[in-house]
mmCIF file of C-alpha atoms in Angstrom:
data_model
loop_
_atom_site.group_PDB
_atom_site.id
_atom_site.type_symbol
_atom_site.label_atom_id
_atom_site.label_comp_id
_atom_site.label_asym_id
_atom_site.label_seq_id
_atom_site.Cartn_x
_atom_site.Cartn_y
_atom_site.Cartn_z
ATOM 1 C CA MET A 1 78.877 86.576 69.171
ATOM 2 C CA PHE A 2 79.578 87.552 72.793
ATOM 3 C CA GLN A 3 77.010 90.373 73.069
ATOM 4 C CA CYS A 4 75.079 88.688 75.893
ATOM 5 C CA PHE A 5 78.208 89.161 78.026
ATOM 6 C CA TYR A 6 78.824 92.818 77.146
ATOM 7 C CA PRO A 7 78.278 95.372 79.904
ATOM 8 C CA ASN A 8 76.571 98.691 79.261
ATOM 9 C CA GLN A 9 79.686 100.362 80.682
ATOM 10 C CA TYR A 10 83.201 99.179 81.487
ATOM 11 C CA LEU A 11 85.107 101.291 84.005
ATOM 12 C CA ASN A 12 88.303 101.098 86.038
ATOM 13 C CA SER A 13 86.587 101.184 89.424
ATOM 14 C CA THR A 14 83.265 101.280 91.218
ATOM 15 C CA TYR A 15 84.555 104.415 92.875
ATOM 16 C CA GLU A 16 84.717 106.351 89.596
ATOM 17 C CA ILE A 17 81.080 105.786 88.615
ATOM 18 C CA ASP A 18 79.142 109.051 88.372
ATOM 19 C CA PHE A 19 76.242 107.929 90.552
ATOM 20 C CA GLU A 20 74.749 111.420 90.643
ATOM 21 C CA LYS A 21 74.510 111.467 86.843
ATOM 22 C CA MET A 22 72.938 107.999 86.818
ATOM 23 C CA TYR A 23 70.369 109.177 89.377
ATOM 24 C CA GLU A 24 69.537 112.129 87.107
ATOM 25 C CA LYS A 25 68.952 109.599 84.310
ATOM 26 C CA GLY A 26 66.293 107.913 86.459
ATOM 27 C CA PHE A 27 68.146 105.074 88.163
ATOM 28 C CA ARG A 28 66.962 104.497 91.738
ATOM 29 C CA GLY A 29 68.396 101.143 92.779
ATOM 30 C CA ILE A 30 71.856 99.606 92.690
ATOM 31 C CA ILE A 31 72.697 95.940 93.034
ATOM 32 C CA PHE A 32 76.342 95.357 93.884
ATOM 33 C CA ASP A 33 78.668 92.406 93.866
ATOM 34 C CA ILE A 34 81.080 92.640 96.826
ATOM 35 C CA ASP A 35 84.381 90.841 96.315
ATOM 36 C CA ASN A 36 86.804 92.658 94.039
ATOM 37 C CA THR A 37 84.036 95.121 93.139
ATOM 38 C CA LEU A 38 83.907 97.092 96.402
ATOM 39 C CA VAL A 39 86.808 95.608 98.399
ATOM 40 C CA PRO A 40 89.515 92.997 97.763
ATOM 41 C CA HIS A 41 88.254 89.418 97.959
ATOM 42 C CA GLY A 42 87.215 88.405 101.477
ATOM 43 C CA LEU A 43 88.028 91.689 103.199
ATOM 44 C CA PRO A 44 85.599 93.665 105.351
ATOM 45 C CA ALA A 45 84.143 96.998 104.274
ATOM 46 C CA ASP A 46 86.767 99.719 104.411
ATOM 47 C CA GLU A 47 86.328 103.472 104.927
ATOM 48 C CA ARG A 48 85.955 104.056 101.196
ATOM 49 C CA ALA A 49 83.126 101.519 100.906
ATOM 50 C CA VAL A 50 81.326 102.864 103.975
ATOM 51 C CA ALA A 51 81.597 106.428 102.620
ATOM 52 C CA LEU A 52 80.278 105.302 99.220
ATOM 53 C CA PHE A 53 77.164 103.752 100.721
ATOM 54 C CA LYS A 54 76.490 106.827 102.846
ATOM 55 C CA ARG A 55 76.791 108.935 99.692
ATOM 56 C CA LEU A 56 74.489 106.653 97.691
ATOM 57 C CA LYS A 57 71.802 106.741 100.365
ATOM 58 C CA LYS A 58 72.095 110.538 100.583
ATOM 59 C CA ILE A 59 71.573 110.756 96.813
ATOM 60 C CA GLY A 60 68.433 108.665 97.247
ATOM 61 C CA TYR A 61 69.436 105.208 96.020
ATOM 62 C CA LYS A 62 68.161 101.921 97.383
ATOM 63 C CA VAL A 63 71.076 99.460 97.493
ATOM 64 C CA ILE A 64 71.462 95.726 97.909
ATOM 65 C CA MET A 65 74.303 93.221 97.587
ATOM 66 C CA ILE A 66 74.105 89.875 95.832
ATOM 67 C CA SER A 67 76.930 87.434 96.260
ATOM 68 C CA ASN A 68 77.597 83.795 95.495
ATOM 69 C CA ASN A 69 79.513 83.686 98.769
ATOM 70 C CA LYS A 70 78.290 82.251 102.073
ATOM 71 C CA GLU A 71 76.319 84.318 104.557
ATOM 72 C CA PRO A 72 79.050 85.028 107.158
ATOM 73 C CA ARG A 73 81.228 86.768 104.566
ATOM 74 C CA VAL A 74 78.339 88.701 102.986
ATOM 75 C CA LYS A 75 76.761 89.653 106.325
ATOM 76 C CA MET A 76 80.081 91.007 107.647
ATOM 77 C CA PHE A 77 80.348 93.419 104.726
ATOM 78 C CA CYS A 78 76.677 94.396 104.581
ATOM 79 C CA ASP A 79 76.397 95.060 108.315
ATOM 80 C CA ALA A 80 79.247 97.572 107.990
ATOM 81 C CA VAL A 81 77.586 99.474 105.123
ATOM 82 C CA ASP A 82 74.042 98.987 106.459
ATOM 83 C CA ALA A 83 72.681 97.271 103.352
ATOM 84 C CA PRO A 84 70.456 94.265 102.682
ATOM 85 C CA TYR A 85 71.901 91.270 100.897
ATOM 86 C CA ILE A 86 71.330 87.959 99.185
ATOM 87 C CA TYR A 87 73.993 85.313 99.767
ATOM 88 C CA LYS A 88 74.555 82.121 97.750
ATOM 89 C CA ALA A 89 72.756 84.037 95.004
ATOM 90 C CA GLY A 90 73.524 81.574 92.229
ATOM 91 C CA LYS A 91 74.685 84.257 89.806
ATOM 92 C CA PRO A 92 74.286 84.366 86.822
ATOM 93 C CA ASN A 93 70.739 83.152 87.509
ATOM 94 C CA PRO A 94 68.585 86.213 86.728
ATOM 95 C CA ASN A 95 66.114 85.276 89.483
ATOM 96 C CA SER A 96 68.558 86.462 92.164
ATOM 97 C CA TYR A 97 68.665 89.882 90.467
ATOM 98 C CA ARG A 98 64.858 89.966 90.293
ATOM 99 C CA THR A 99 64.618 89.017 93.956
ATOM 100 C CA ALA A 100 67.075 91.798 94.805
ATOM 101 C CA MET A 101 64.996 94.357 92.894
ATOM 102 C CA SER A 102 61.860 93.158 94.646
ATOM 103 C CA LYS A 103 63.540 93.569 98.051
ATOM 104 C CA ILE A 104 64.492 97.190 97.358
ATOM 105 C CA GLY A 105 61.355 98.098 95.416
ATOM 106 C CA THR A 106 62.900 98.808 92.023
ATOM 107 C CA ASN A 107 62.582 97.304 88.556
ATOM 108 C CA SER A 108 64.814 96.454 85.617
ATOM 109 C CA LYS A 109 64.405 99.923 84.084
ATOM 110 C CA ASN A 110 65.572 101.900 87.134
ATOM 111 C CA THR A 111 68.205 99.552 88.567
ATOM 112 C CA LEU A 112 71.971 99.427 87.977
ATOM 113 C CA PHE A 113 74.201 96.452 88.573
ATOM 114 C CA VAL A 114 77.901 96.834 89.399
ATOM 115 C CA GLY A 115 80.272 93.864 89.390
ATOM 116 C CA ASP A 116 83.730 92.698 88.345
ATOM 117 C CA GLN A 117 83.016 89.421 86.527
ATOM 118 C CA ILE A 118 81.532 88.943 83.077
ATOM 119 C CA PHE A 119 80.263 85.365 83.273
ATOM 120 C CA THR A 120 78.458 85.729 86.584
ATOM 121 C CA ASP A 121 77.805 89.401 87.350
ATOM 122 C CA VAL A 122 77.265 90.993 83.945
ATOM 123 C CA TRP A 123 75.662 88.021 82.244
ATOM 124 C CA GLY A 124 73.144 87.649 85.073
ATOM 125 C CA ALA A 125 72.305 91.374 85.064
ATOM 126 C CA ASN A 126 71.901 91.347 81.297
ATOM 127 C CA GLN A 127 69.581 88.331 81.458
ATOM 128 C CA ALA A 128 67.474 90.192 84.031
ATOM 129 C CA GLY A 129 67.339 93.271 81.785
ATOM 130 C CA ILE A 130 69.356 95.449 84.174
ATOM 131 C CA TYR A 131 71.842 98.136 83.133
ATOM 132 C CA SER A 132 75.228 96.530 83.837
ATOM 133 C CA ILE A 133 78.493 98.199 84.780
ATOM 134 C CA LEU A 134 81.612 96.052 84.706
ATOM 135 C CA VAL A 135 84.536 97.289 86.788
ATOM 136 C CA LYS A 136 88.105 96.077 86.816
ATOM 137 C CA PRO A 137 88.912 93.818 89.789
ATOM 138 C CA ILE A 138 90.331 95.722 92.753
ATOM 139 C CA HIS A 139 93.014 93.153 93.567
ATOM 140 C CA PRO A 140 94.699 90.384 91.529
ATOM 141 C CA LYS A 141 94.478 87.783 94.329
ATOM 142 C CA GLU A 142 91.467 85.584 93.518
ATOM 143 C CA GLU A 143 90.237 82.025 93.891
ATOM 144 C CA ILE A 144 91.527 79.628 91.225
ATOM 145 C CA GLN A 145 88.164 79.178 89.480
ATOM 146 C CA ILE A 146 87.931 82.967 89.042
ATOM 147 C CA VAL A 147 91.517 83.197 87.781
ATOM 148 C CA LEU A 148 90.696 80.639 85.086
ATOM 149 C CA LYS A 149 87.545 82.538 84.031
ATOM 150 C CA ARG A 150 89.584 85.737 83.702
ATOM 151 C CA TYR A 151 91.390 84.260 80.692
ATOM 152 C CA LEU A 152 88.077 83.753 78.906
ATOM 153 C CA GLU A 153 86.907 87.188 80.005
ATOM 154 C CA LYS A 154 89.909 88.732 78.234
ATOM 155 C CA ILE A 155 88.627 87.351 74.921
ATOM 156 C CA VAL A 156 85.155 88.800 75.530
ATOM 157 C CA LEU A 157 86.626 92.156 76.582
ATOM 158 C CA ILE A 158 88.753 92.381 73.433
ATOM 159 C CA CYS A 159 85.612 91.842 71.322
ATOM 160 C CA TYR A 160 83.649 94.306 73.460
ATOM 161 C CA GLN A 161 86.320 97.001 73.164
ATOM 162 C CA ARG A 162 86.549 96.523 69.394
ATOM 163 C CA GLN A 163 82.794 96.959 69.112
ATOM 164 C CA GLN A 164 82.907 100.059 71.325
ATOM 165 C CA LYS A 165 85.582 101.622 69.097
ATOM 166 C CA LYS A 166 83.597 100.762 65.977
ATOM 167 C CA ASN A 167 80.461 102.335 67.515
ATOM 168 C CA GLY A 168 82.358 105.371 68.770
ATOM 169 C CA GLY A 169 81.765 104.480 72.443
ATOM 170 C CA ASN A 170 84.171 104.480 75.329
ATOM 171 C CA ALA A 171 85.474 101.114 76.445
#
């Protein structure tokens, strides 16, 4: 019933993803959400985020950020991690994901998406045919419209986790 919203993986944090293993599997591009995926909502890139992007580039990844936020917020973060971006992306519209892949020269088969929201991030990535990784939000402080969506996300996550247990996967 909710399968279109299910991520390929659900993890505690962006910072626990085994990016080296994913590279070995053939992934070459990563599209990231920013707020509550890489840093708390509205904050600039911190040392951990900067180190992650250095590591990803050293591995060989092409990276890009897509955000529904306005350019000043997105540019501030992306300048610090030296990454291209798309602001006011209109997620979950899959065209923003396709545009991002085009900008970094990847395709839906060799691109990962990492984000913290089901109804924008994951759904959009899934519609674009991209391998989606949902991570738990970094910080509980969020805008009211996101807080309200989180209640609906809990229902989807319960169904997702039940399916994962039934299939023998890890939720």
